[in-house]
Amino acid sequence: MENVLESEDQHEETSCDDVNPALRFSPPLRPSIRMPVQRSSVCSRAYFVVVMVFFHVYILNVIALLLYVHYNNGHGDLSGGDRGSSAPSSEDGRPFPQPAPPPPAKEPLAGESRLSFTLPRIEGIRVGHVQSVSLVSSKTHKMKTLSLKPLLFEIPDFLSEEECRVVVQLAQLKGLMESQATLFGQEQEESNQPLLSLSTGEVFSLLDLNQDKLLQREEIVTHSRSRDGTWLSPDSLRQILAALESCTTGMLTLEEFKQVYNPSQRAGQQQSAKLWSHFKQKSKHTWLHQGAGSHHVLQTLRKRVTTLTRLPATLVDMSEPLQVVRYAPGDYSHAHHDSSPSHPETSCAHTRLAGNRSTLTEVSCRYLTVSLFLNSVDEGGDATFPVADNRTYEEQWLIQDGVDLTDTQETCFRGNLRIKPSAGTALLWYNHLSDGRGWMGELDEYSLHGDCPVSRGLKWVANSWVNVDPDLQQQTRYQRLVAQRRSSGREEHYQPLSHSELHQDL
């Protein structure tokens, strides 16, 4: 037994001494002696360091690339300092080529805004729909949809009773002229009601544009400037101007005005009624300027129309003046379109300043109409839309059983829609459809409208049109030319006679 133990000890000593040195560091056979935690920890730490080094190198490369692109596009350094000192350079020290700076942007003119706006349209929703609109700070107006073909709205109390009265008085003071369309062979007497029945105090208030209770020379000259009649007769004008020059203050009070103004010398009173006894006109009308220097009520009215239509103010301001129409008993207006269809051989009258091509004729281009009832008619005088909301529109349909529906004198009661005039009420309708790109499209044939004969009393209506050329480039050139004329002080006075000749009757 001892021999056996000794032989085993000797064997162990021999195996430990004679073992290969390379095998002395081999891992033990028992798993409990291995140290996986320490070896794994060392490997994980080294791997983490390598990954972080590569990550930082990648981030630095990305930042360097962004800086290179930024500088190479010519935007200057990030700090906003000297561009030449901070420009990136290549490896040999030469700066990277820099692109030429872009040309400075052209400052747009005041009238050159066609690229920045479109022509908005109010949604009708459905017939009878009522929506609220804010036109003045102290009141909310209700706007009712009357038809969808054409898109027609009614806004009660658009004007106050006082504003209606002032507009009528201004039209009377300006002087009314016969409409272009004339019916011969009808010998009817003119209305016996006086055309102008204003007191001297009312005339003074209308002439006093800024309402400071004083008359200045500029106010008198503004009222006398017209192409279709004058506010004041030449004699009255000379007397008032002479009184202004003799005044040390250069202004007239109401009492001083009463001493020089002679109501018997009103403009147009010298015309004899016999001149019109051989024919019957449909109506009388005049044009009222609404720009700088006009009566404050007229300027307020134009701003209110701008708010209602939601159109750019520059577009509304460049449109034609306010037309005021008076219908006496028996007067009427055949059904017609306010605007005209677009044809290659025609051009818009309002953009004639920008016309660079010869056309056969000039026509009226009116995107929309705002018609204002200035009084409540005693009897008759309804506004009529013969084909409003018809399922289809054909000119042949206008003749039914030998009766022409455009003849409002005979067939006014047969119109699809009639609106009784009420003082202060406004009607808004679109004469053109949209072209689908935010501009004016084709003529809306359903906008055919007229005025029924007045049976008793007078009817006063004011028409405010917004002129738009269907040719977008032509409208832009027109706005640019108007802006240039205004900036150079060469703005010409508007000639309303050309518009009175462009009312399109069927």
GROMACS .gro file of N, CA and C in nm, residues 447-503:
model
  171
  447SER      N    1  -7.608   8.621  -6.464
  447SER     CA    2  -7.610   8.752  -6.398
  447SER      C    3  -7.694   8.854  -6.473
  448LEU      N    4  -7.768   8.811  -6.571
  448LEU     CA    5  -7.861   8.897  -6.644
  448LEU      C    6  -7.958   8.961  -6.546
  449HIS      N    7  -7.969   9.094  -6.548
  449HIS     CA    8  -8.053   9.165  -6.452
  449HIS      C    9  -8.106   9.294  -6.514
  450GLY      N   10  -8.211   9.348  -6.455
  450GLY     CA   11  -8.269   9.472  -6.502
  450GLY      C   12  -8.347   9.539  -6.390
  451ASP      N   13  -8.418   9.646  -6.426
  451ASP     CA   14  -8.496   9.723  -6.329
  451ASP      C   15  -8.638   9.738  -6.381
  452CYS      N   16  -8.733   9.696  -6.298
  452CYS     CA   17  -8.873   9.710  -6.335
  452CYS      C   18  -8.913   9.857  -6.338
  453PRO      N   19  -9.014   9.892  -6.417
  453PRO     CA   20  -9.057  10.032  -6.423
  453PRO      C   21  -9.102  10.082  -6.287
  454VAL      N   22  -9.070  10.207  -6.259
  454VAL     CA   23  -9.116  10.273  -6.137
  454VAL      C   24  -9.259  10.319  -6.158
  455SER      N   25  -9.347  10.275  -6.072
  455SER     CA   26  -9.488  10.312  -6.085
  455SER      C   27  -9.520  10.442  -6.013
  456ARG      N   28  -9.462  10.461  -5.897
  456ARG     CA   29  -9.490  10.583  -5.819
  456ARG      C   30  -9.368  10.620  -5.736
  457GLY      N   31  -9.333  10.748  -5.738
  457GLY     CA   32  -9.218  10.796  -5.663
  457GLY      C   33  -9.091  10.791  -5.747
  458LEU      N   34  -8.978  10.801  -5.680
  458LEU     CA   35  -8.846  10.797  -5.744
  458LEU      C   36  -8.767  10.677  -5.691
  459LYS      N   37  -8.675  10.633  -5.772
  459LYS     CA   38  -8.585  10.527  -5.730
  459LYS      C   39  -8.442  10.575  -5.749
  460TRP      N   40  -8.364  10.570  -5.639
  460TRP     CA   41  -8.223  10.609  -5.643
  460TRP      C   42  -8.139  10.484  -5.615
  461VAL      N   43  -8.042  10.460  -5.704
  461VAL     CA   44  -7.953  10.344  -5.692
  461VAL      C   45  -7.810  10.389  -5.717
  462ALA      N   46  -7.716  10.334  -5.641
  462ALA     CA   47  -7.573  10.358  -5.663
  462ALA      C   48  -7.507  10.226  -5.697
  463ASN      N   49  -7.426  10.226  -5.801
  463ASN     CA   50  -7.357  10.106  -5.847
  463ASN      C   51  -7.207  10.122  -5.828
  464SER      N   52  -7.149  10.027  -5.756
  464SER     CA   53  -7.004  10.024  -5.735
  464SER      C   54  -6.950   9.899  -5.802
  465TRP      N   55  -6.866   9.918  -5.906
  465TRP     CA   56  -6.810   9.806  -5.981
  465TRP      C   57  -6.663   9.791  -5.949
  466VAL      N   58  -6.616   9.668  -5.948
  466VAL     CA   59  -6.474   9.639  -5.932
  466VAL      C   60  -6.423   9.589  -6.067
  467ASN      N   61  -6.335   9.667  -6.129
  467ASN     CA   62  -6.284   9.635  -6.263
  467ASN      C   63  -6.165   9.541  -6.255
  468VAL      N   64  -6.170   9.433  -6.332
  468VAL     CA   65  -6.061   9.336  -6.339
  468VAL      C   66  -6.048   9.294  -6.484
  469ASP      N   67  -5.925   9.291  -6.533
  469ASP     CA   68  -5.900   9.243  -6.669
  469ASP      C   69  -5.880   9.091  -6.664
  470PRO      N   70  -5.951   9.015  -6.747
  470PRO     CA   71  -5.930   8.869  -6.745
  470PRO      C   72  -5.788   8.830  -6.785
  471ASP      N   73  -5.718   8.920  -6.856
  471ASP     CA   74  -5.578   8.897  -6.890
  471ASP      C   75  -5.493   8.940  -6.770
  472LEU      N   76  -5.436   8.843  -6.701
  472LEU     CA   77  -5.361   8.872  -6.578
  472LEU      C   78  -5.243   8.964  -6.605
  473GLN      N   79  -5.171   8.942  -6.714
  473GLN     CA   80  -5.056   9.027  -6.745
  473GLN      C   81  -5.099   9.169  -6.779
  474GLN      N   82  -5.211   9.182  -6.847
  474GLN     CA   83  -5.261   9.316  -6.880
  474GLN      C   84  -5.301   9.393  -6.754
  475GLN      N   85  -5.364   9.324  -6.660
  475GLN     CA   86  -5.402   9.388  -6.534
  475GLN      C   87  -5.277   9.430  -6.456
  476THR      N   88  -5.173   9.349  -6.461
  476THR     CA   89  -5.049   9.381  -6.392
  476THR      C   90  -4.983   9.504  -6.452
  477ARG      N   91  -4.977   9.509  -6.584
  477ARG     CA   92  -4.918   9.627  -6.650
  477ARG      C   93  -4.996   9.754  -6.617
  478TYR      N   94  -5.128   9.740  -6.612
  478TYR     CA   95  -5.211   9.857  -6.579
  478TYR      C   96  -5.182   9.907  -6.438
  479GLN      N   97  -5.174   9.816  -6.343
  479GLN     CA   98  -5.147   9.856  -6.205
  479GLN      C   99  -5.008   9.918  -6.193
  480ARG      N  100  -4.911   9.866  -6.268
  480ARG     CA  101  -4.776   9.921  -6.264
  480ARG      C  102  -4.774  10.064  -6.321
  481LEU      N  103  -4.845  10.085  -6.431
  481LEU     CA  104  -4.848  10.219  -6.491
  481LEU      C  105  -4.918  10.320  -6.401
  482VAL      N  106  -5.027  10.278  -6.337
  482VAL     CA  107  -5.096  10.369  -6.246
  482VAL      C  108  -5.007  10.405  -6.128
  483ALA      N  109  -4.935  10.306  -6.076
  483ALA     CA  110  -4.844  10.334  -5.964
  483ALA      C  111  -4.733  10.430  -6.006
  484GLN      N  112  -4.681  10.414  -6.127
  484GLN     CA  113  -4.577  10.504  -6.175
  484GLN      C  114  -4.629  10.645  -6.194
  485ARG      N  115  -4.751  10.657  -6.246
  485ARG     CA  116  -4.809  10.790  -6.264
  485ARG      C  117  -4.833  10.859  -6.131
  486ARG      N  118  -4.876  10.782  -6.033
  486ARG     CA  119  -4.900  10.841  -5.902
  486ARG      C  120  -4.770  10.884  -5.835
  487SER      N  121  -4.667  10.802  -5.848
  487SER     CA  122  -4.539  10.836  -5.786
  487SER      C  123  -4.473  10.955  -5.853
  488SER      N  124  -4.501  10.974  -5.984
  488SER     CA  125  -4.442  11.087  -6.054
  488SER      C  126  -4.530  11.210  -6.056
  489GLY      N  127  -4.649  11.200  -5.994
  489GLY     CA  128  -4.739  11.315  -5.988
  489GLY      C  129  -4.808  11.344  -6.119
  490ARG      N  130  -4.815  11.245  -6.211
  490ARG     CA  131  -4.877  11.267  -6.341
  490ARG      C  132  -5.010  11.192  -6.353
  491GLU      N  133  -5.074  11.170  -6.241
  491GLU     CA  134  -5.200  11.096  -6.245
  491GLU      C  135  -5.306  11.181  -6.314
  492GLU      N  136  -5.370  11.122  -6.414
  492GLU     CA  137  -5.474  11.192  -6.487
  492GLU      C  138  -5.608  11.171  -6.419
  493HIS      N  139  -5.694  11.271  -6.434
  493HIS     CA  140  -5.826  11.259  -6.376
  493HIS      C  141  -5.909  11.160  -6.455
  494TYR      N  142  -5.991  11.088  -6.381
  494TYR     CA  143  -6.069  10.982  -6.442
  494TYR      C  144  -6.172  11.042  -6.536
  495GLN      N  145  -6.198  10.977  -6.649
  495GLN     CA  146  -6.296  11.022  -6.745
  495GLN      C  147  -6.415  10.927  -6.743
  496PRO      N  148  -6.518  10.959  -6.665
  496PRO     CA  149  -6.629  10.866  -6.650
  496PRO      C  150  -6.715  10.852  -6.774
  497LEU      N  151  -6.706  10.943  -6.869
  497LEU     CA  152  -6.790  10.933  -6.987
  497LEU      C  153  -6.767  10.804  -7.063
  498SER      N  154  -6.645  10.757  -7.064
  498SER     CA  155  -6.615  10.635  -7.137
  498SER      C  156  -6.686  10.515  -7.077
  499HIS      N  157  -6.713  10.519  -6.945
  499HIS     CA  158  -6.780  10.407  -6.882
  499HIS      C  159  -6.930  10.413  -6.906
  500SER      N  160  -6.985  10.532  -6.911
  500SER     CA  161  -7.129  10.541  -6.933
  500SER      C  162  -7.168  10.486  -7.069
  501GLU      N  163  -7.074  10.484  -7.162
  501GLU     CA  164  -7.101  10.433  -7.295
  501GLU      C  165  -7.083  10.282  -7.303
  502LEU      N  166  -7.038  10.218  -7.195
  502LEU     CA  167  -7.003  10.077  -7.202
  502LEU      C  168  -7.104   9.987  -7.132
  503HIS      N  169  -7.219  10.044  -7.088
  503HIS     CA  170  -7.321   9.962  -7.024
  503HIS      C  171  -7.378   9.867  -7.128
   0.00000   0.00000   0.00000
